[in-house]
Amino acid sequence: ATVNEFILRRVNTLNAQHLPPKLVQVVCCNLTEIQKNMYNHLISSKDTQHVLDGKQQNCLSSIQMLMKLCNHPRLVADE
């Protein structure tokens, strides 16, 4: 409890005063062959089919997996 008295909480509004504005760049490119194969495998998997059919409420993990795959295949699986 004593430690909590000395911890500073920095909120985003405070940090934003000291940081440059956030710059987001979206770059579109084609998937590599291994990414295409892994993407098709994930889309046809049983878990993803449950999400697409509406049988599973929590689809966030499937979306995150596809996002990771599109960024780099090693984020999904080490080869």
Coordinates of N, CA and C in Angstrom, one line a residue:
A1 N 0.8 -1.2 0.0 CA 0.0 0.0 0.0 C 0.9 1.3 0.0
T2 N 2.0 1.2 0.7 CA 2.9 2.3 0.7 C 3.5 2.7 -0.7
V3 N 3.7 1.6 -1.5 CA 4.3 1.8 -2.8 C 3.3 2.6 -3.7
N4 N 2.0 2.4 -3.6 CA 1.0 3.0 -4.4 C 1.1 4.5 -4.2
E5 N 1.5 5.0 -3.1 CA 1.5 6.5 -2.8 C 2.6 7.1 -3.7
F6 N 3.6 6.4 -4.1 CA 4.7 7.0 -4.9 C 4.7 6.6 -6.4
I7 N 3.7 5.9 -6.8 CA 3.6 5.6 -8.2 C 2.9 6.7 -9.0
L8 N 3.5 7.3 -10.0 CA 2.9 8.3 -10.8 C 2.1 7.6 -11.9
R9 N 0.9 8.0 -12.1 CA 0.1 7.5 -13.2 C 0.1 8.5 -14.3
R10 N 0.7 8.0 -15.5 CA 0.7 8.9 -16.6 C -0.4 8.5 -17.6
V11 N -1.3 9.4 -17.8 CA -2.4 9.2 -18.7 C -2.0 9.6 -20.1
N12 N -2.7 9.2 -21.1 CA -2.4 9.5 -22.5 C -2.4 11.0 -22.7
T13 N -3.3 11.8 -22.1 CA -3.4 13.2 -22.3 C -2.1 13.9 -21.8
L14 N -1.5 13.4 -20.7 CA -0.3 13.9 -20.2 C 0.9 13.6 -21.1
N15 N 0.9 12.3 -21.5 CA 2.0 11.9 -22.4 C 1.9 12.6 -23.8
A16 N 0.8 12.9 -24.3 CA 0.6 13.5 -25.6 C 1.2 14.9 -25.6
Q17 N 1.3 15.6 -24.5 CA 1.9 16.9 -24.4 C 3.4 16.8 -24.7
H18 N 4.0 15.7 -24.4 CA 5.5 15.6 -24.6 C 5.9 14.8 -25.8
L19 N 5.0 14.2 -26.5 CA 5.3 13.4 -27.7 C 4.9 14.1 -29.0
P20 N 5.5 13.7 -30.1 CA 5.1 14.3 -31.3 C 3.7 13.6 -31.7
P21 N 3.0 14.2 -32.6 CA 1.7 13.6 -33.0 C 1.9 12.2 -33.6
K22 N 0.9 11.3 -33.3 CA 1.0 10.0 -33.8 C 0.8 9.9 -35.3
L23 N 1.6 9.2 -36.0 CA 1.5 9.1 -37.4 C 1.3 7.6 -37.7
V24 N 0.2 7.3 -38.4 CA -0.1 6.0 -38.8 C -0.1 5.9 -40.3
Q25 N 0.7 5.0 -40.8 CA 0.7 4.7 -42.3 C 0.2 3.3 -42.6
V26 N -0.7 3.2 -43.5 CA -1.2 1.9 -43.9 C -0.6 1.6 -45.3
V27 N 0.1 0.5 -45.3 CA 0.8 0.1 -46.6 C 0.1 -1.2 -47.0
C28 N -0.4 -1.2 -48.2 CA -1.1 -2.4 -48.7 C -0.1 -3.1 -49.6
C29 N 0.0 -4.4 -49.4 CA 0.9 -5.2 -50.3 C 0.3 -6.6 -50.3
N30 N 0.8 -7.4 -51.3 CA 0.3 -8.7 -51.5 C 0.9 -9.7 -50.5
L31 N 0.1 -10.7 -50.1 CA 0.6 -11.7 -49.2 C 1.6 -12.6 -50.0
T32 N 2.6 -13.1 -49.2 CA 3.5 -14.1 -49.8 C 2.8 -15.4 -50.0
E33 N 3.4 -16.4 -50.7 CA 2.8 -17.7 -50.9 C 2.5 -18.4 -49.5
I34 N 3.5 -18.3 -48.7 CA 3.3 -19.0 -47.4 C 2.2 -18.3 -46.6
Q35 N 2.1 -17.0 -46.7 CA 1.0 -16.3 -46.0 C -0.3 -16.7 -46.6
K36 N -0.4 -16.8 -47.9 CA -1.7 -17.2 -48.5 C -2.1 -18.6 -48.1
N37 N -1.1 -19.5 -48.1 CA -1.4 -20.9 -47.6 C -1.9 -21.0 -46.2
M38 N -1.2 -20.2 -45.3 CA -1.5 -20.2 -43.9 C -2.9 -19.5 -43.7
Y39 N -3.2 -18.5 -44.5 CA -4.4 -17.8 -44.4 C -5.6 -18.7 -44.8
N40 N -5.4 -19.4 -45.9 CA -6.4 -20.4 -46.3 C -6.6 -21.5 -45.3
H41 N -5.6 -21.9 -44.7 CA -5.7 -23.0 -43.6 C -6.4 -22.4 -42.4
L42 N -6.1 -21.2 -42.0 CA -6.8 -20.6 -40.9 C -8.3 -20.4 -41.2
I43 N -8.6 -19.9 -42.4 CA -10.0 -19.6 -42.8 C -10.8 -20.9 -42.8
S44 N -10.2 -22.0 -43.2 CA -10.9 -23.2 -43.3 C -10.9 -24.1 -42.0
S45 N -10.2 -23.5 -41.0 CA -10.2 -24.3 -39.7 C -11.5 -24.3 -39.0
K46 N -11.7 -25.3 -38.2 CA -13.0 -25.5 -37.5 C -13.3 -24.2 -36.6
D47 N -12.3 -23.7 -35.9 CA -12.6 -22.5 -35.0 C -13.1 -21.3 -35.8
T48 N -12.4 -21.1 -36.9 CA -12.8 -19.9 -37.8 C -14.2 -20.1 -38.4
Q49 N -14.5 -21.3 -38.8 CA -15.8 -21.6 -39.3 C -16.9 -21.4 -38.3
H50 N -16.6 -21.7 -37.0 CA -17.6 -21.5 -36.0 C -17.9 -20.0 -35.9
V51 N -16.8 -19.2 -36.0 CA -17.0 -17.7 -35.9 C -17.8 -17.2 -37.1
L52 N -17.4 -17.7 -38.3 CA -18.1 -17.2 -39.5 C -19.6 -17.7 -39.5
D53 N -19.9 -18.8 -38.9 CA -21.3 -19.3 -38.9 C -22.1 -18.7 -37.7
G54 N -21.4 -17.9 -36.9 CA -22.1 -17.2 -35.8 C -22.3 -18.1 -34.6
K55 N -21.6 -19.2 -34.5 CA -21.7 -20.2 -33.4 C -20.8 -19.8 -32.2
Q56 N -19.9 -18.9 -32.5 CA -18.9 -18.5 -31.4 C -19.1 -17.0 -31.2
Q57 N -19.2 -16.6 -30.0 CA -19.4 -15.2 -29.7 C -18.1 -14.4 -29.7
N58 N -17.0 -15.0 -29.2 CA -15.7 -14.3 -29.1 C -14.9 -14.5 -30.4
C59 N -15.0 -13.6 -31.3 CA -14.2 -13.7 -32.6 C -12.9 -12.9 -32.6
L60 N -12.6 -12.2 -31.5 CA -11.4 -11.4 -31.4 C -10.2 -12.1 -31.6
S61 N -10.0 -13.3 -31.0 CA -8.8 -14.1 -31.2 C -8.6 -14.5 -32.6
S62 N -9.7 -14.9 -33.3 CA -9.5 -15.2 -34.7 C -9.1 -14.0 -35.6
I63 N -9.6 -12.9 -35.3 CA -9.3 -11.7 -36.0 C -7.8 -11.3 -35.7
Q64 N -7.4 -11.4 -34.5 CA -6.0 -11.1 -34.1 C -5.0 -12.1 -34.8
M65 N -5.4 -13.3 -34.9 CA -4.6 -14.3 -35.5 C -4.4 -14.0 -37.0
L66 N -5.5 -13.6 -37.7 CA -5.4 -13.2 -39.1 C -4.6 -11.9 -39.3
M67 N -4.7 -11.0 -38.4 CA -3.9 -9.8 -38.5 C -2.4 -10.1 -38.3
K68 N -2.1 -10.9 -37.3 CA -0.7 -11.3 -37.1 C -0.1 -12.0 -38.4
L69 N -0.9 -12.9 -38.9 CA -0.5 -13.6 -40.1 C -0.2 -12.6 -41.3
C70 N -1.0 -11.6 -41.4 CA -0.8 -10.7 -42.5 C 0.4 -9.8 -42.3
N71 N 0.7 -9.6 -41.0 CA 1.9 -8.8 -40.7 C 3.2 -9.6 -40.9
H72 N 3.3 -10.8 -40.4 CA 4.4 -11.7 -40.6 C 4.0 -13.1 -40.2
P73 N 4.3 -14.1 -41.0 CA 3.9 -15.5 -40.6 C 4.5 -16.0 -39.3
R74 N 5.7 -15.5 -39.0 CA 6.3 -16.0 -37.7 C 5.6 -15.5 -36.5
L75 N 4.7 -14.5 -36.6 CA 4.0 -14.1 -35.5 C 2.9 -15.2 -35.1
V76 N 2.6 -16.0 -36.1 CA 1.6 -17.0 -35.9 C 2.2 -18.4 -35.5
A77 N 3.3 -18.7 -36.2 CA 4.0 -20.0 -36.0 C 5.4 -19.9 -36.4
D78 N 6.3 -20.5 -35.5 CA 7.7 -20.6 -35.9 C 7.9 -21.8 -36.8
E79 N 8.8 -21.5 -37.8 CA 9.1 -22.6 -38.7 C 10.4 -23.2 -38.5

